[in-house]
Tab-separated table of C-alpha atoms (C1' of nucleotides) in Angstrom:
chain	number	residue	atom	x	y	z
X	19	MET	CA	0.269	0.079	-0.008
X	20	PRO	CA	2.431	2.484	0.559
X	21	ALA	CA	4.047	2.237	-2.698
X	22	ASN	CA	0.557	3.360	-4.109
X	23	ASN	CA	1.285	6.711	-2.918
X	24	LEU	CA	4.389	7.119	-4.233
X	25	ALA	CA	3.621	9.123	-7.509
X	26	ALA	CA	1.352	11.336	-5.552
X	27	ARG	CA	4.295	11.968	-3.034
X	28	LYS	CA	6.648	12.901	-5.991
X	29	ARG	CA	4.500	15.401	-7.140
X	30	GLN	CA	4.053	16.880	-4.006
X	31	ALA	CA	7.782	16.783	-3.546
X	32	THR	CA	8.521	18.845	-6.549
X	33	LYS	CA	5.688	21.158	-5.739
X	34	THR	CA	6.831	21.836	-2.443
X	35	ASN	CA	10.713	21.653	-2.744
X	36	ASP	CA	11.839	25.136	-4.191
X	37	ALA	CA	13.905	25.176	-7.301
X	38	ASP	CA	16.723	26.716	-5.611
X	39	GLY	CA	17.003	23.663	-2.908
X	40	ASN	CA	15.119	25.975	0.226
X	41	LEU	CA	13.402	23.680	2.154
X	42	ASP	CA	10.029	23.900	3.918
X	43	TYR	CA	10.402	23.707	8.001
X	44	GLY	CA	6.746	23.062	8.209
X	45	LEU	CA	5.306	23.912	11.840
X	46	LEU	CA	8.887	24.004	12.907
X	47	THR	CA	9.293	27.696	12.311
X	48	GLY	CA	6.660	29.144	14.470
X	49	LEU	CA	7.641	26.933	17.730
X	50	VAL	CA	9.780	28.400	20.641
X	51	GLY	CA	10.957	24.970	21.173
X	52	TYR	CA	12.456	24.572	17.884
X	53	GLN	CA	13.605	28.054	17.716
X	54	LEU	CA	15.630	27.518	20.798
X	55	ARG	CA	17.129	24.516	19.454
X	56	LEU	CA	18.416	26.250	16.503
X	57	ALA	CA	19.960	29.218	18.415
X	58	GLN	CA	21.437	26.675	20.567
X	59	ILE	CA	23.590	25.085	17.570
X	60	ALA	CA	24.313	28.588	16.235
X	61	VAL	CA	25.440	29.927	19.894
X	62	PHE	CA	27.578	26.520	20.416
X	63	ARG	CA	29.397	27.039	16.588
X	64	ASP	CA	30.026	30.595	17.385
X	65	PHE	CA	31.413	29.626	21.149
X	66	SER	CA	33.968	27.023	19.719
X	67	GLU	CA	35.117	29.285	16.812
X	68	THR	CA	35.621	32.224	19.370
X	69	LEU	CA	37.125	30.103	21.916
X	70	GLY	CA	38.716	28.206	19.207
X	71	GLY	CA	42.222	27.388	20.915
X	72	VAL	CA	40.848	27.276	24.760
X	73	ASP	CA	39.756	24.031	25.960
X	74	ILE	CA	36.376	25.158	27.610
X	75	THR	CA	32.857	24.481	26.687
X	76	PRO	CA	29.568	26.553	27.531
X	77	GLY	CA	28.935	24.033	30.390
X	78	LEU	CA	32.402	24.087	31.700
X	79	PHE	CA	32.390	27.648	31.675
X	80	GLY	CA	28.852	28.212	33.483
X	81	VAL	CA	30.598	25.424	36.019
X	82	LEU	CA	33.668	27.987	36.629
X	83	VAL	CA	31.562	31.195	37.060
X	84	VAL	CA	29.266	29.193	39.602
X	85	ILE	CA	32.523	28.258	41.508
X	86	GLU	CA	33.812	31.824	41.168
X	87	SER	CA	30.557	33.290	42.399
X	88	ASN	CA	29.913	30.863	45.142
X	89	PRO	CA	33.292	29.928	46.432
X	90	GLY	CA	33.439	26.777	48.721
X	91	LEU	CA	30.277	25.501	47.490
X	92	LYS	CA	29.699	21.596	47.819
X	93	GLN	CA	29.435	19.439	44.635
X	94	THR	CA	26.177	18.437	45.264
X	95	ARG	CA	25.270	22.114	45.301
X	96	LEU	CA	27.102	22.771	42.083
X	97	ALA	CA	25.382	19.866	40.398
X	98	GLN	CA	21.961	21.219	41.501
X	99	ALA	CA	23.049	24.748	39.913
X	100	VAL	CA	23.956	23.302	36.966
X	101	HIS	CA	21.047	21.117	36.422
X	102	LEU	CA	23.395	17.591	36.369
X	103	ASP	CA	23.655	14.616	38.464
X	104	ARG	CA	26.080	14.617	41.129
X	105	SER	CA	27.613	11.927	39.424
X	106	SER	CA	28.557	13.705	36.329
X	107	VAL	CA	30.049	16.494	38.651
X	108	VAL	CA	32.764	14.314	39.769
X	109	SER	CA	33.972	13.654	36.473
X	110	ILE	CA	33.762	17.477	35.602
X	111	ILE	CA	35.780	18.422	38.994
X	112	ASP	CA	38.138	15.949	38.191
X	113	ASN	CA	38.915	17.194	35.067
X	114	LEU	CA	39.240	20.933	36.164
X	115	GLU	CA	41.311	19.482	39.050
X	116	ARG	CA	43.807	18.046	37.045
X	117	ARG	CA	44.124	21.047	34.563
X	118	GLY	CA	44.742	22.898	38.224
X	119	LEU	CA	41.781	25.354	37.695
X	120	VAL	CA	39.842	24.161	40.510
X	121	GLU	CA	40.560	22.344	44.428
X	122	ARG	CA	38.624	20.236	46.566
X	123	GLN	CA	38.935	21.278	50.273
X	124	SER	CA	37.655	18.807	52.451
X	125	ALA	CA	34.842	20.547	54.539
X	126	ASP	CA	33.530	17.727	56.650
X	127	ARG	CA	35.189	14.190	55.847
X	128	ARG	CA	32.714	13.611	53.601
X	129	SER	CA	32.040	16.487	51.824
X	130	ASN	CA	34.073	19.059	49.440
X	131	ALA	CA	34.183	22.831	49.332
X	132	ILE	CA	35.113	23.532	45.781
X	133	PHE	CA	37.379	26.718	45.055
X	134	LEU	CA	38.829	27.972	41.852
X	135	THR	CA	42.753	28.275	42.379
X	136	ASN	CA	44.461	31.361	41.172
X	137	GLN	CA	45.408	29.519	38.282
X	138	GLY	CA	41.753	28.750	37.689
X	139	MET	CA	40.748	32.599	38.493
X	140	LYS	CA	43.396	33.777	35.814
X	141	PHE	CA	41.729	31.107	33.294
X	142	LEU	CA	38.545	32.257	33.857
X	143	ARG	CA	39.613	36.023	33.287
X	144	LYS	CA	41.048	35.357	29.763
X	145	VAL	CA	38.081	33.172	29.079
X	146	ARG	CA	35.478	35.420	30.276
X	147	ARG	CA	37.077	38.251	27.418
X	148	LEU	CA	36.447	35.582	25.009
X	149	VAL	CA	32.935	34.762	26.169
X	150	LEU	CA	32.176	38.329	26.297
X	151	ALA	CA	33.174	39.048	22.638
X	152	HIS	CA	31.399	35.857	21.421
X	153	GLU	CA	27.868	37.104	23.431
X	154	LYS	CA	28.670	40.517	21.654
X	155	ARG	CA	28.603	38.650	18.039
X	156	LEU	CA	25.462	36.776	19.263
X	157	ILE	CA	23.678	39.856	19.617
X	158	GLU	CA	25.062	42.059	17.140
X	159	HIS	CA	21.869	42.263	15.119
X	160	LEU	CA	19.889	42.960	18.234
X	161	THR	CA	19.324	46.428	19.675
X	162	ALA	CA	19.951	47.040	23.430
X	163	LYS	CA	16.514	46.843	24.050
X	164	GLU	CA	15.818	44.066	22.064
X	165	HIS	CA	18.446	42.194	24.062
X	166	LYS	CA	17.249	43.282	27.395
X	167	ILE	CA	13.552	42.027	25.979
X	168	LEU	CA	14.915	38.650	24.916
X	169	VAL	CA	16.596	38.097	28.053
X	170	ALA	CA	13.556	38.825	30.098
X	171	LEU	CA	11.741	36.702	27.971
X	172	LEU	CA	14.054	33.709	28.151
X	173	GLN	CA	13.624	33.895	31.718
X	174	LYS	CA	10.106	33.899	31.720
X	175	ILE	CA	10.177	30.291	29.925
X	176	PHE	CA	11.282	28.700	33.279
X	177	PRO	CA	9.861	31.060	36.040
X	178	ASP	CA	10.627	28.133	38.740
X	179	ARG	CA	13.978	27.572	37.951
X	180	ARG	CA	17.397	29.659	38.522
O	28	MET	CA	50.483	29.609	47.880
O	29	PRO	CA	46.931	28.967	47.173
O	30	ALA	CA	46.552	27.272	50.577
O	31	ASN	CA	47.136	30.903	51.854
O	32	ASN	CA	43.910	32.113	50.557
O	33	LEU	CA	42.066	29.373	52.271
O	34	ALA	CA	40.634	31.363	54.826
O	35	ALA	CA	39.727	34.692	52.959
O	36	ARG	CA	37.939	32.408	50.481
O	37	LYS	CA	35.916	30.890	53.168
O	38	ARG	CA	34.852	33.873	54.401
O	39	GLN	CA	34.021	35.302	51.013
O	40	ALA	CA	31.998	31.904	50.658
O	41	THR	CA	29.983	32.620	53.887
O	42	LYS	CA	29.306	36.123	52.786
O	43	THR	CA	28.181	35.025	49.200
O	44	ASN	CA	26.267	32.015	49.566
O	45	ASP	CA	22.715	33.183	51.114
O	46	ALA	CA	21.515	31.505	54.357
O	47	ASP	CA	18.867	29.545	52.356
O	48	GLY	CA	21.272	28.213	50.197
O	49	ASN	CA	20.486	30.467	46.821
O	50	LEU	CA	23.473	30.312	44.452
O	51	ASP	CA	24.923	33.470	42.830
O	52	TYR	CA	24.955	33.022	39.034
O	53	GLY	CA	27.375	35.745	38.309
O	54	LEU	CA	27.625	36.886	35.010
O	55	LEU	CA	25.425	34.369	33.563
O	56	THR	CA	22.046	35.677	34.423
O	57	GLY	CA	22.641	38.456	31.669
O	58	LEU	CA	23.983	36.332	29.178
O	59	VAL	CA	21.808	35.500	25.931
O	60	GLY	CA	24.079	32.293	25.577
O	61	TYR	CA	23.585	30.903	29.041
O	62	GLN	CA	19.774	31.627	29.337
O	63	LEU	CA	19.502	29.822	25.910
O	64	ARG	CA	21.085	27.012	27.766
O	65	LEU	CA	18.928	27.198	30.563
O	66	ALA	CA	15.987	27.250	28.448
O	67	GLN	CA	16.973	24.644	26.287
O	68	ILE	CA	17.389	22.427	29.694
O	69	ALA	CA	13.667	23.206	30.642
O	70	VAL	CA	12.519	22.548	27.099
O	71	PHE	CA	14.149	19.105	26.989
O	72	ARG	CA	12.765	18.125	30.473
O	73	ASP	CA	9.092	19.375	29.707
O	74	PHE	CA	9.029	17.672	26.164
O	75	SER	CA	10.282	14.620	27.707
O	76	GLU	CA	7.403	14.539	30.296
O	77	THR	CA	4.740	15.435	27.490
O	78	LEU	CA	6.068	12.989	25.303
O	79	GLY	CA	6.361	10.604	27.976
O	80	GLY	CA	5.395	7.055	26.281
O	81	VAL	CA	6.429	8.017	22.917
O	82	ASP	CA	9.893	7.253	21.374
O	83	ILE	CA	10.557	10.415	20.094
O	84	THR	CA	13.142	13.417	20.890
O	85	PRO	CA	13.038	17.218	19.548
O	86	GLY	CA	15.642	16.266	16.950
O	87	LEU	CA	13.616	13.170	15.474
O	88	PHE	CA	10.338	15.175	15.586
O	89	GLY	CA	12.230	17.994	13.545
O	90	VAL	CA	13.542	15.384	11.144
O	91	LEU	CA	9.811	13.746	10.809
O	92	VAL	CA	8.537	17.523	9.829
O	93	VAL	CA	11.108	18.293	7.536
O	94	ILE	CA	10.714	15.087	5.620
O	95	GLU	CA	6.739	15.305	5.694
O	96	SER	CA	6.965	19.033	4.254
O	97	ASN	CA	9.767	18.113	1.730
O	98	PRO	CA	8.806	14.265	0.919
O	99	GLY	CA	11.364	12.955	-1.608
O	100	LEU	CA	14.126	15.129	-0.320
O	101	LYS	CA	17.617	13.648	-0.321
O	102	GLN	CA	19.613	12.132	2.980
O	103	THR	CA	22.405	14.989	2.256
O	104	ARG	CA	19.666	17.703	2.051
O	105	LEU	CA	18.090	16.639	5.082
O	106	ALA	CA	21.245	16.455	6.847
O	107	GLN	CA	21.927	20.123	6.042
O	108	ALA	CA	18.468	21.061	6.764
O	109	VAL	CA	18.793	19.806	10.333
O	110	HIS	CA	22.410	20.748	10.752
O	111	LEU	CA	23.820	17.152	11.034
O	112	ASP	CA	26.737	15.329	9.169
O	113	ARG	CA	25.261	13.177	6.555
O	114	SER	CA	26.919	10.165	8.154
O	115	SER	CA	24.839	11.070	11.374
O	116	VAL	CA	21.816	11.124	9.159
O	117	VAL	CA	22.126	7.815	7.857
O	118	SER	CA	21.851	5.745	11.593
O	119	ILE	CA	18.766	8.268	12.008
O	120	ILE	CA	16.999	7.157	8.860
O	121	ASP	CA	17.927	3.625	10.023
O	122	ASN	CA	16.019	3.997	13.130
O	123	LEU	CA	12.997	5.764	11.704
O	124	GLU	CA	12.835	3.241	8.818
O	125	ARG	CA	13.323	0.085	11.249
O	126	ARG	CA	10.370	1.502	12.894
O	127	GLY	CA	8.335	1.857	9.771
O	128	LEU	CA	8.053	5.415	9.783
O	129	VAL	CA	9.955	6.332	6.776
O	130	GLU	CA	10.889	4.805	3.694
O	131	ARG	CA	14.270	5.296	1.588
O	132	GLN	CA	13.360	5.010	-2.334
O	133	SER	CA	15.914	4.937	-4.804
O	134	ALA	CA	16.260	8.092	-6.850
O	135	ASP	CA	19.187	7.368	-8.817
O	136	ARG	CA	21.189	4.662	-8.308
O	137	ARG	CA	23.312	6.503	-5.572
O	138	SER	CA	20.889	8.738	-3.788
O	139	ASN	CA	17.902	8.116	-1.733
O	140	ALA	CA	14.762	10.166	-1.654
O	141	ILE	CA	13.019	9.790	1.737
O	142	PHE	CA	9.324	9.797	2.326
O	143	LEU	CA	7.087	9.299	5.281
O	144	THR	CA	5.034	6.122	5.405
O	145	ASN	CA	1.300	6.140	5.881
O	146	GLN	CA	2.361	4.979	9.685
O	147	GLY	CA	4.732	7.438	9.651
O	148	MET	CA	2.115	10.313	8.760
O	149	LYS	CA	-0.375	8.832	11.573
O	150	PHE	CA	2.509	8.770	13.958
O	151	LEU	CA	3.412	12.563	13.298
O	152	ARG	CA	-0.314	13.277	13.673
O	153	LYS	CA	-0.019	12.049	17.003
O	154	VAL	CA	3.342	13.395	18.140
O	155	ARG	CA	2.674	16.751	16.676
O	156	ARG	CA	-0.686	17.245	19.165
O	157	LEU	CA	1.477	16.471	22.248
O	158	VAL	CA	4.367	18.781	20.818
O	159	LEU	CA	1.874	21.447	20.480
O	160	ALA	CA	0.444	20.508	23.944
O	161	HIS	CA	4.005	21.015	24.955
O	162	GLU	CA	4.712	24.302	23.389
O	163	LYS	CA	1.550	25.756	24.727
O	164	ARG	CA	3.182	24.581	28.211
O	165	LEU	CA	6.430	26.216	27.174
O	166	ILE	CA	4.837	29.749	26.627
O	167	GLU	CA	1.851	29.747	28.934
O	168	HIS	CA	3.912	32.639	30.848
O	169	LEU	CA	4.009	34.505	27.644
O	170	THR	CA	1.440	36.839	26.218
O	171	ALA	CA	0.381	35.845	22.236
O	172	LYS	CA	2.695	39.209	21.673
O	173	GLU	CA	5.526	38.226	24.036
O	174	HIS	CA	5.615	34.998	22.102
O	175	LYS	CA	5.675	36.635	18.597
O	176	ILE	CA	8.478	39.026	19.672
O	177	LEU	CA	10.330	35.920	21.183
O	178	VAL	CA	10.195	33.840	18.136
O	179	ALA	CA	11.366	36.949	16.127
O	180	LEU	CA	14.527	37.610	18.234
O	181	LEU	CA	15.473	34.371	18.205
O	182	GLN	CA	15.276	33.956	14.472
O	183	LYS	CA	17.634	37.456	14.535
O	184	ILE	CA	20.326	35.812	16.295
O	185	PHE	CA	21.215	33.484	13.360
O	186	PRO	CA	19.945	35.504	10.518
O	187	ASP	CA	21.800	33.296	7.667
O	188	ARG	CA	20.587	29.855	9.142
O	189	ARG	CA	16.968	28.772	8.912
N	24	DT	C1'	36.493	13.869	-10.238
N	25	DA	C1'	32.746	14.748	-7.364
N	26	DT	C1'	29.296	13.325	-4.869
N	27	DT	C1'	26.138	9.828	-2.149
N	28	DG	C1'	25.547	7.034	0.902
N	29	DT	C1'	27.529	3.927	4.185
N	30	DT	C1'	30.550	1.977	7.696
N	31	DA	C1'	33.873	1.716	11.035
N	32	DT	C1'	35.225	3.994	15.018
N	33	DA	C1'	35.675	6.861	18.853
N	34	DC	C1'	34.698	10.975	21.600
N	35	DT	C1'	31.811	13.792	24.743
N	36	DC	C1'	28.010	14.243	27.680
N	37	DT	C1'	25.079	12.709	30.858
N	38	DA	C1'	22.567	9.461	34.012
N	39	DT	C1'	21.421	5.061	36.955
N	40	DA	C1'	22.545	1.978	40.220
N	41	DA	C1'	25.364	0.083	43.587
N	42	DC	C1'	29.239	1.405	47.011
N	43	DT	C1'	31.810	3.680	50.970
N	44	DA	C1'	32.295	6.337	54.552
N	45	DT	C1'	30.586	9.694	56.700
N	46	DA	C1'	26.818	12.297	59.347
M	12	DT	C1'	18.844	6.435	58.266
M	13	DA	C1'	19.970	9.681	55.063
M	14	DT	C1'	23.710	12.339	52.864
M	15	DA	C1'	28.004	13.393	49.967
M	16	DG	C1'	30.823	11.582	46.931
M	17	DT	C1'	32.695	8.009	44.038
M	18	DT	C1'	32.594	4.076	40.788
M	19	DA	C1'	31.430	1.241	36.815
M	20	DT	C1'	28.873	0.925	33.503
M	21	DA	C1'	25.790	2.105	29.710
M	22	DG	C1'	23.156	4.823	26.237
M	23	DA	C1'	22.633	8.450	23.087
M	24	DG	C1'	24.192	11.779	19.631
M	25	DT	C1'	27.593	13.067	17.011
M	26	DA	C1'	31.735	13.858	14.306
M	27	DT	C1'	35.871	12.136	11.272
M	28	DA	C1'	38.020	9.315	7.807
M	29	DA	C1'	38.023	6.036	4.779
M	30	DC	C1'	35.467	3.565	1.092
M	31	DA	C1'	32.275	1.805	-2.787
M	32	DA	C1'	29.359	3.020	-6.369
M	33	DT	C1'	27.465	6.100	-9.206
M	34	DA	C1'	27.240	10.610	-11.583
DNA sequence: TATTGTTATACTCTATAACTATA
DNA sequence: TATAGTTATAGAGTATAACAATA
């Protein structure tokens, strides 16, 4: 039975597909969920380009900033902050500690307080400069007002978290 | 030397960390890049909840809609559309074909035209209803006007792409 | 020669479950 | 008992490189 519709489908295909190869995105274009997805892809690509030489990702950058802004926080708290399982945070801290950017200091004997090392602070200063350049490029087609509105609207999408 | 700063850091820690455990997100709060990341996480969670029983992800949904809207498109074209490598599309189509949702029809002898099967269309109708419910929940704190503005601003972030 | 699809492979990110040592 | 961190493990998602068949 599916074969029966083939001819009809091919007709529709040539009708729907522009000569220049532009595609139809159907209802996707109007979906916030989909536009977020696309924006995220664009952001990630530009981030990688801007931060080219530096071994960092948006996620790791967020972790470093949260540690910087909350020195001594515990791993579990950090996990909540960045929406990860605490087991996932272990390898992230392992990584950052191996690179000399953060350090675990035992708080009790079962929990760790996490701090940026001096090297980590220095690293973060450099990375922050690049991230801000990246951010600037992200919003280069927005006015200051639009930028403000965009951030506010994004925050409205998930009012319970922070 | 890092140990020298420990006491100072701990003092700062108690100062910075609210008693109720609220964290400081530093400059992250104002970054479009970071807010997009958070929004994306929220979207993905709600998507999974809404689509609970159904074996689908935002990415796969996008693929199905693009195929529906452009019946007969080639795999390479599809890859460009959803910003994936053509090798990645192979396993995606393998998956969807195994489930009887799409079919490869040879166009030449080296390229495939991709179509939704009848079952795929039926599946997509069901999924689309759920995705729209999900989308509705996403924007429930936005007015219609805000919604429109948000989509427009998101599109402005990557004017070259689609 | 260039393109299409494919395979083999490997890497990143993340979660789950089970464990240990503490509190 | 409950909690913090850890380990082992597995799965999803993706890319890169090399290849065969075809244009």
